[in-house]
PDB file of C-alpha atoms in Angstrom:
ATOM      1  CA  UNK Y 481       0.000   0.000   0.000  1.00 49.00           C
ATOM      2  CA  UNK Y 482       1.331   3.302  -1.144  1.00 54.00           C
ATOM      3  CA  UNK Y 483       0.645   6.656   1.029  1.00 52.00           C
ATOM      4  CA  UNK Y 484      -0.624   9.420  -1.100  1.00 52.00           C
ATOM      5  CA  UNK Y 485       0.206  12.966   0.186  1.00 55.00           C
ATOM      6  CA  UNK Y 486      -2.169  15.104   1.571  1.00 55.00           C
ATOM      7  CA  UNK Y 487      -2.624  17.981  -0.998  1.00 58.00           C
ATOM      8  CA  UNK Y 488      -1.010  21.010   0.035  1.00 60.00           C
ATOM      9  CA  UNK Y 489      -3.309  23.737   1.503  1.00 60.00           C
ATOM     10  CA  UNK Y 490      -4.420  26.596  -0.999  1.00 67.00           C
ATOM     11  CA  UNK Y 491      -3.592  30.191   0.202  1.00 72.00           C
ATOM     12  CA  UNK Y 492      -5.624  32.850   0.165  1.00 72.00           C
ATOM     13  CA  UNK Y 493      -5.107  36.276   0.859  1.00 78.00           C
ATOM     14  CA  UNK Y 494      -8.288  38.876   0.361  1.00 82.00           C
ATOM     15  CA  UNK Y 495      -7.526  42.218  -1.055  1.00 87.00           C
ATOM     16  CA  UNK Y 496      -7.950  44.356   2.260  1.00 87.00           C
ATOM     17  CA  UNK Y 497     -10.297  46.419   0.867  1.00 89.00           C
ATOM     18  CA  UNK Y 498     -12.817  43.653  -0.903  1.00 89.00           C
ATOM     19  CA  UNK Y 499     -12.043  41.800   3.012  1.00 87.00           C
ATOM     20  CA  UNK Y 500     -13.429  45.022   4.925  1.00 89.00           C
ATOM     21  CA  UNK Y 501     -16.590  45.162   2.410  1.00 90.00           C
ATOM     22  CA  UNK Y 502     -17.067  41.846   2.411  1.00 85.00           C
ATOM     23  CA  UNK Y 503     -17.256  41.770   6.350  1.00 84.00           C
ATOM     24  CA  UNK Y 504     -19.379  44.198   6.094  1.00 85.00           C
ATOM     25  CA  UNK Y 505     -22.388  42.617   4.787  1.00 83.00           C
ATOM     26  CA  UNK Y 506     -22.307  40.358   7.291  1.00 78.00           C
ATOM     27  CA  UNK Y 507     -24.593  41.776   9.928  1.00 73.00           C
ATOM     28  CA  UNK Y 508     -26.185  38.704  11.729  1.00 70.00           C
ATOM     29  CA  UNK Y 509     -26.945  35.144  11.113  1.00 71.00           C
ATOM     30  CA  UNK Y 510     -25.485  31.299  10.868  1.00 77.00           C
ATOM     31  CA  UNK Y 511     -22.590  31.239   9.186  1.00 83.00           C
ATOM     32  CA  UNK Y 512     -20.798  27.706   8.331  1.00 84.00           C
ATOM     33  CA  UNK Y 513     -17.223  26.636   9.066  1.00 84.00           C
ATOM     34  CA  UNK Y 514     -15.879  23.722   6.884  1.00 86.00           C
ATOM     35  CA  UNK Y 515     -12.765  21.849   6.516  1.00 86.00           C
ATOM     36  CA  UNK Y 516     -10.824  18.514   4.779  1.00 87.00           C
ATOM     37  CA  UNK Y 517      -8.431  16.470   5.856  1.00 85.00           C
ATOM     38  CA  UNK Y 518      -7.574  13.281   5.559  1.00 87.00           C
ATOM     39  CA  UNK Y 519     -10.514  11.629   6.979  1.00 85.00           C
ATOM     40  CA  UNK Y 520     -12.785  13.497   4.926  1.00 86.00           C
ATOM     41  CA  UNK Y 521     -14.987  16.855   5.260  1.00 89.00           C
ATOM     42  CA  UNK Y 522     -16.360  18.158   8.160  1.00 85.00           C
ATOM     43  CA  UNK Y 523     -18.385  21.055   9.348  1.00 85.00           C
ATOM     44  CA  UNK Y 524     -20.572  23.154  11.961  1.00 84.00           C
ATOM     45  CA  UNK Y 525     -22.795  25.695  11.849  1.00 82.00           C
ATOM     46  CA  UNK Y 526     -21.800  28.702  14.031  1.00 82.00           C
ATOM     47  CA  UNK Y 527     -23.811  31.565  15.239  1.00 74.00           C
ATOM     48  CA  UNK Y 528     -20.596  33.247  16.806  1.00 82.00           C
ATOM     49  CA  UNK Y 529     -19.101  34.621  13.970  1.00 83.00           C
ATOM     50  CA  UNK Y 530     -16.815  38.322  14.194  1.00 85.00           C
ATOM     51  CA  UNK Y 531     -14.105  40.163  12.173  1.00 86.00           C
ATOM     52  CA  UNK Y 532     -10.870  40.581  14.605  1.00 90.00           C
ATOM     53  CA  UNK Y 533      -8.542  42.484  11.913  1.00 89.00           C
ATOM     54  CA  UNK Y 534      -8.370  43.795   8.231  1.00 87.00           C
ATOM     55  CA  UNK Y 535      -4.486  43.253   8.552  1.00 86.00           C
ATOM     56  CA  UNK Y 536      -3.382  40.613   9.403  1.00 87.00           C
ATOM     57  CA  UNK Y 537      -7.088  39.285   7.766  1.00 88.00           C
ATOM     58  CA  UNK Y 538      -8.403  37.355  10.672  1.00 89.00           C
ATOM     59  CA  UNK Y 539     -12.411  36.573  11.722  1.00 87.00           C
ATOM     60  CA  UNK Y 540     -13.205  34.955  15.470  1.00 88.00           C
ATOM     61  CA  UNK Y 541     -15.674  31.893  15.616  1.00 85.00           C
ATOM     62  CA  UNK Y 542     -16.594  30.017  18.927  1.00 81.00           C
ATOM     63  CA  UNK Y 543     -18.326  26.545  18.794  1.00 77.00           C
ATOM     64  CA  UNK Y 544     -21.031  25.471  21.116  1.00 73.00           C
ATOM     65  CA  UNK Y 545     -20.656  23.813  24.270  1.00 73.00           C
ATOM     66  CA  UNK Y 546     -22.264  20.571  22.759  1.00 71.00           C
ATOM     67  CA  UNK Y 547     -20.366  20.759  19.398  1.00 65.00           C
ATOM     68  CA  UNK Y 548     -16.982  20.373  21.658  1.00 58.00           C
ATOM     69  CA  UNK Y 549     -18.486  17.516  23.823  1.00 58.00           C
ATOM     70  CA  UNK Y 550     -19.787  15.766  20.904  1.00 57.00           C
ATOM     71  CA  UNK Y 551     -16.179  16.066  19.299  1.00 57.00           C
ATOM     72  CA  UNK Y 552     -14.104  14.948  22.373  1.00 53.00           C
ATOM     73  CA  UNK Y 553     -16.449  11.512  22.761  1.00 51.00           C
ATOM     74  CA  UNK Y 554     -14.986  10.484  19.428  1.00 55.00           C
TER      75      UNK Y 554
END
């Protein structure tokens, strides 16, 4: 059995400006986080969503309580 390599992540950097008026639009609601690794895809729906920075680009999200429990029972 041969191990394939995992394929690099892709970068992404926003333009600051299109970043600031995209976070903009975002006034309230669910917003998804999702991921992929070598297990597969996974995801959660988060209603704790902010912008931190325009430079470096950074947002905040906090899971639930119940999301975390579920994921440490695993």
């Amino acid at each position: 059995m041969t191990a394939v390599p995992l394929a690099s992540p892709a970068r992404f950097e926003p333009e600051p400006r299109r970043f600031r008026q995209v976070l903009g639009h975002f006034c309230t609601g669910v917003t998804v986080i999702a991921t992929a690794d070598e297990d597969g895809p996974a995801g959660f729906a988060c209603q704790s969503f902010a912008a931190v920075s325009l430079d470096p680009p950074l947002v905040l999200f906090c899971p639930g309580r119940a999301l975390l429990r579920e994921r440490a029972g695993r």
